[in-house]
Amino acid sequence: MLEPFLGEIQWVSFNFPPKGWAFCNGQLLPINQNQALFSLLGTMYGGNGQTNFALPNLQGRVIVGAGSHVLGQTGGEEAHALTQAEMPRHSHGYAVSDHRGTTGDPGAPSGTAFASGETVYTAPSASNGTFHPATVGNVGGSQPHTNLQPYLTLNAIIALVGIFPSQN
């Protein structure tokens, strides 16, 4: 392997950082022992800038290219509980009839009556009503749901020693 650039980040499938590398886990490093790396990272990922600075924390994170986001910015969440403010107002309308149903297919052509039996979907007098609240009630109990895309877990490591990158 060629000598890395100082501050270069690699993804590895093993559970230890090789010599000259450290995990990207947000740990604080002393500036006086890592001056060259501090000159590249500064306090972009944390630290007080007087005695220490932080390495990037890529634990449970996805890397996003700089551009629409500021370098070092974090965001997102692994779980999210929807609030009523996040749900647009809407209704679940469906044409109904007080006659026996002629189809069980909600996508059936017009002129057919959906379902059969009692008026379980809407009030008996409605012809174009909204569903009965019991059929479209809230679920989930305001608990968060996972919000993760498919993933593969690897370790991110950062070079603590290497070639100082020069600008063009």
mmCIF file of C-alpha atoms in Angstrom:
data_model
loop_
_atom_site.group_PDB
_atom_site.id
_atom_site.type_symbol
_atom_site.label_atom_id
_atom_site.label_comp_id
_atom_site.label_asym_id
_atom_site.label_seq_id
_atom_site.Cartn_x
_atom_site.Cartn_y
_atom_site.Cartn_z
ATOM 1 C CA MET A 1 0.000 0.000 0.000
ATOM 2 C CA LEU A 2 1.264 3.459 -0.836
ATOM 3 C CA GLU A 3 1.855 5.969 1.926
ATOM 4 C CA PRO A 4 -1.470 7.673 2.651
ATOM 5 C CA PHE A 5 -2.190 11.362 2.751
ATOM 6 C CA LEU A 6 -2.371 12.728 6.286
ATOM 7 C CA GLY A 7 -6.082 12.818 7.237
ATOM 8 C CA GLU A 8 -7.076 10.329 4.536
ATOM 9 C CA ILE A 9 -10.074 8.186 5.492
ATOM 10 C CA GLN A 10 -10.423 4.528 4.523
ATOM 11 C CA TRP A 11 -13.133 1.924 5.119
ATOM 12 C CA VAL A 12 -11.889 -1.422 6.419
ATOM 13 C CA SER A 13 -13.494 -4.760 7.209
ATOM 14 C CA PHE A 14 -11.378 -5.514 10.297
ATOM 15 C CA ASN A 15 -11.864 -4.357 13.883
ATOM 16 C CA PHE A 16 -8.628 -2.491 14.658
ATOM 17 C CA PRO A 17 -6.848 0.563 13.280
ATOM 18 C CA PRO A 18 -3.422 -0.276 11.805
ATOM 19 C CA LYS A 19 -0.291 1.497 13.040
ATOM 20 C CA GLY A 20 -0.438 5.187 12.109
ATOM 21 C CA TRP A 21 -4.239 5.160 11.805
ATOM 22 C CA ALA A 22 -7.122 5.745 14.237
ATOM 23 C CA PHE A 23 -10.835 4.943 14.198
ATOM 24 C CA CYS A 24 -13.101 7.755 12.987
ATOM 25 C CA ASN A 25 -15.065 7.691 16.244
ATOM 26 C CA GLY A 26 -14.932 11.342 17.319
ATOM 27 C CA GLN A 27 -12.082 10.857 19.781
ATOM 28 C CA LEU A 28 -10.155 13.888 21.004
ATOM 29 C CA LEU A 29 -6.453 14.139 20.161
ATOM 30 C CA PRO A 30 -3.913 16.516 21.731
ATOM 31 C CA ILE A 31 -2.878 19.299 19.364
ATOM 32 C CA ASN A 32 0.742 19.327 20.574
ATOM 33 C CA GLN A 33 1.210 15.690 19.430
ATOM 34 C CA ASN A 34 -0.724 16.038 16.139
ATOM 35 C CA GLN A 35 0.003 19.547 14.858
ATOM 36 C CA ALA A 36 0.047 18.667 11.148
ATOM 37 C CA LEU A 37 -3.293 16.835 11.340
ATOM 38 C CA PHE A 38 -4.760 19.688 13.416
ATOM 39 C CA SER A 39 -3.696 22.150 10.696
ATOM 40 C CA LEU A 40 -5.884 20.175 8.267
ATOM 41 C CA LEU A 41 -8.905 19.423 10.470
ATOM 42 C CA GLY A 42 -8.925 22.262 12.994
ATOM 43 C CA THR A 43 -12.017 22.028 15.187
ATOM 44 C CA MET A 44 -14.299 21.126 12.272
ATOM 45 C CA TYR A 45 -15.308 17.898 14.064
ATOM 46 C CA GLY A 46 -15.048 19.156 17.646
ATOM 47 C CA GLY A 47 -12.503 19.894 20.326
ATOM 48 C CA ASN A 48 -11.615 23.137 22.063
ATOM 49 C CA GLY A 49 -8.925 24.271 19.597
ATOM 50 C CA GLN A 50 -6.586 25.168 22.476
ATOM 51 C CA THR A 51 -5.341 21.784 23.660
ATOM 52 C CA ASN A 52 -7.327 19.240 21.618
ATOM 53 C CA PHE A 53 -9.319 18.585 18.457
ATOM 54 C CA ALA A 54 -11.662 15.778 17.423
ATOM 55 C CA LEU A 55 -11.464 13.229 14.659
ATOM 56 C CA PRO A 56 -14.577 12.783 12.512
ATOM 57 C CA ASN A 57 -17.194 10.486 14.006
ATOM 58 C CA LEU A 58 -18.439 8.129 11.299
ATOM 59 C CA GLN A 59 -20.074 5.650 13.669
ATOM 60 C CA GLY A 60 -23.568 5.014 12.327
ATOM 61 C CA ARG A 61 -23.249 7.770 9.704
ATOM 62 C CA VAL A 62 -23.307 8.004 5.929
ATOM 63 C CA ILE A 63 -20.805 10.284 4.208
ATOM 64 C CA VAL A 64 -22.323 13.112 2.138
ATOM 65 C CA GLY A 65 -20.182 15.135 -0.263
ATOM 66 C CA ALA A 66 -19.563 18.797 0.553
ATOM 67 C CA GLY A 67 -21.543 21.251 -1.549
ATOM 68 C CA SER A 68 -25.120 21.485 -0.371
ATOM 69 C CA HIS A 69 -23.836 20.794 3.166
ATOM 70 C CA VAL A 70 -21.037 22.482 5.082
ATOM 71 C CA LEU A 71 -17.892 20.406 5.629
ATOM 72 C CA GLY A 72 -18.174 18.781 9.072
ATOM 73 C CA GLN A 73 -21.963 19.295 9.324
ATOM 74 C CA THR A 74 -24.000 16.418 10.784
ATOM 75 C CA GLY A 75 -27.698 15.652 10.503
ATOM 76 C CA GLY A 76 -30.335 12.983 10.176
ATOM 77 C CA GLU A 77 -31.564 10.412 12.645
ATOM 78 C CA GLU A 78 -31.746 6.632 12.912
ATOM 79 C CA ALA A 79 -35.329 6.639 14.206
ATOM 80 C CA HIS A 80 -38.114 9.156 13.753
ATOM 81 C CA ALA A 81 -41.566 9.627 15.267
ATOM 82 C CA LEU A 82 -43.957 11.338 12.852
ATOM 83 C CA THR A 83 -45.871 14.255 14.288
ATOM 84 C CA GLN A 84 -49.262 15.524 13.178
ATOM 85 C CA ALA A 85 -47.532 18.653 11.818
ATOM 86 C CA GLU A 86 -45.565 16.457 9.363
ATOM 87 C CA MET A 87 -48.680 14.851 7.920
ATOM 88 C CA PRO A 88 -50.514 16.835 5.231
ATOM 89 C CA ARG A 89 -54.240 17.205 5.790
ATOM 90 C CA HIS A 90 -56.059 14.724 3.618
ATOM 91 C CA SER A 91 -59.100 12.484 3.490
ATOM 92 C CA HIS A 92 -59.693 8.941 2.322
ATOM 93 C CA GLY A 93 -62.744 9.395 0.125
ATOM 94 C CA TYR A 94 -64.453 6.568 -1.701
ATOM 95 C CA ALA A 95 -67.791 6.267 -3.476
ATOM 96 C CA VAL A 96 -70.171 4.139 -1.384
ATOM 97 C CA SER A 97 -73.628 2.728 -1.750
ATOM 98 C CA ASP A 98 -76.318 1.455 0.593
ATOM 99 C CA HIS A 99 -76.873 -1.478 -1.794
ATOM 100 C CA ARG A 100 -75.045 -4.767 -1.624
ATOM 101 C CA GLY A 101 -71.576 -4.580 -3.079
ATOM 102 C CA THR A 102 -70.828 -5.857 -6.553
ATOM 103 C CA THR A 103 -67.034 -6.105 -6.253
ATOM 104 C CA GLY A 104 -64.261 -6.551 -3.710
ATOM 105 C CA ASP A 105 -61.810 -4.681 -5.950
ATOM 106 C CA PRO A 106 -61.143 -1.052 -4.860
ATOM 107 C CA GLY A 107 -59.821 -0.358 -8.371
ATOM 108 C CA ALA A 108 -63.024 -1.531 -10.102
ATOM 109 C CA PRO A 109 -64.598 0.703 -12.764
ATOM 110 C CA SER A 110 -67.217 3.277 -11.830
ATOM 111 C CA GLY A 111 -70.776 2.062 -11.464
ATOM 112 C CA THR A 112 -69.764 -0.767 -9.179
ATOM 113 C CA ALA A 113 -70.268 -0.729 -5.433
ATOM 114 C CA PHE A 114 -67.318 -1.712 -3.267
ATOM 115 C CA ALA A 115 -67.732 -4.416 -0.587
ATOM 116 C CA SER A 116 -70.963 -5.714 0.774
ATOM 117 C CA GLY A 117 -72.964 -5.980 3.954
ATOM 118 C CA GLU A 118 -73.407 -3.390 6.680
ATOM 119 C CA THR A 119 -72.322 0.235 6.264
ATOM 120 C CA VAL A 120 -68.925 -0.263 7.901
ATOM 121 C CA TYR A 121 -67.043 2.307 5.832
ATOM 122 C CA THR A 122 -69.174 5.433 6.149
ATOM 123 C CA ALA A 123 -72.513 6.795 7.339
ATOM 124 C CA PRO A 124 -75.598 5.128 5.693
ATOM 125 C CA SER A 125 -76.789 8.337 4.016
ATOM 126 C CA ALA A 126 -73.476 9.226 2.375
ATOM 127 C CA SER A 127 -72.882 8.735 -1.335
ATOM 128 C CA ASN A 128 -69.356 10.159 -1.490
ATOM 129 C CA GLY A 129 -68.170 10.184 2.082
ATOM 130 C CA THR A 130 -64.943 9.680 3.921
ATOM 131 C CA PHE A 131 -64.030 6.405 5.573
ATOM 132 C CA HIS A 132 -65.350 5.748 9.031
ATOM 133 C CA PRO A 133 -62.709 6.895 11.587
ATOM 134 C CA ALA A 134 -62.380 3.355 12.952
ATOM 135 C CA THR A 135 -61.150 2.131 9.544
ATOM 136 C CA VAL A 136 -58.373 4.741 9.190
ATOM 137 C CA GLY A 137 -57.458 5.530 12.790
ATOM 138 C CA ASN A 138 -54.024 6.514 14.027
ATOM 139 C CA VAL A 139 -51.556 3.721 14.618
ATOM 140 C CA GLY A 140 -48.053 3.527 16.011
ATOM 141 C CA GLY A 141 -48.738 5.173 19.350
ATOM 142 C CA SER A 142 -46.422 8.120 18.519
ATOM 143 C CA GLN A 143 -43.443 5.780 18.807
ATOM 144 C CA PRO A 144 -40.384 6.294 16.585
ATOM 145 C CA HIS A 145 -39.865 4.017 13.608
ATOM 146 C CA THR A 146 -36.516 3.030 12.136
ATOM 147 C CA ASN A 147 -35.399 5.298 9.367
ATOM 148 C CA LEU A 148 -32.451 3.389 7.860
ATOM 149 C CA GLN A 149 -31.620 2.454 4.317
ATOM 150 C CA PRO A 150 -30.066 -0.998 3.774
ATOM 151 C CA TYR A 151 -26.559 -1.017 5.211
ATOM 152 C CA LEU A 152 -23.292 -2.909 5.637
ATOM 153 C CA THR A 153 -21.211 -2.140 8.705
ATOM 154 C CA LEU A 154 -17.506 -1.356 8.227
ATOM 155 C CA ASN A 155 -14.954 0.588 10.264
ATOM 156 C CA ALA A 156 -13.716 3.988 9.133
ATOM 157 C CA ILE A 157 -10.089 4.839 9.891
ATOM 158 C CA ILE A 158 -8.135 8.070 9.421
ATOM 159 C CA ALA A 159 -4.406 8.407 8.720
ATOM 160 C CA LEU A 160 -2.553 10.041 11.620
ATOM 161 C CA VAL A 161 0.737 10.021 9.695
ATOM 162 C CA GLY A 162 1.446 10.343 5.999
ATOM 163 C CA ILE A 163 2.134 12.783 3.221
ATOM 164 C CA PHE A 164 0.862 16.299 3.905
ATOM 165 C CA PRO A 165 -1.579 17.031 1.059
ATOM 166 C CA SER A 166 -0.611 19.993 -1.081
ATOM 167 C CA GLN A 167 -3.165 22.226 -2.739
ATOM 168 C CA ASN A 168 -3.137 22.626 -6.521
#
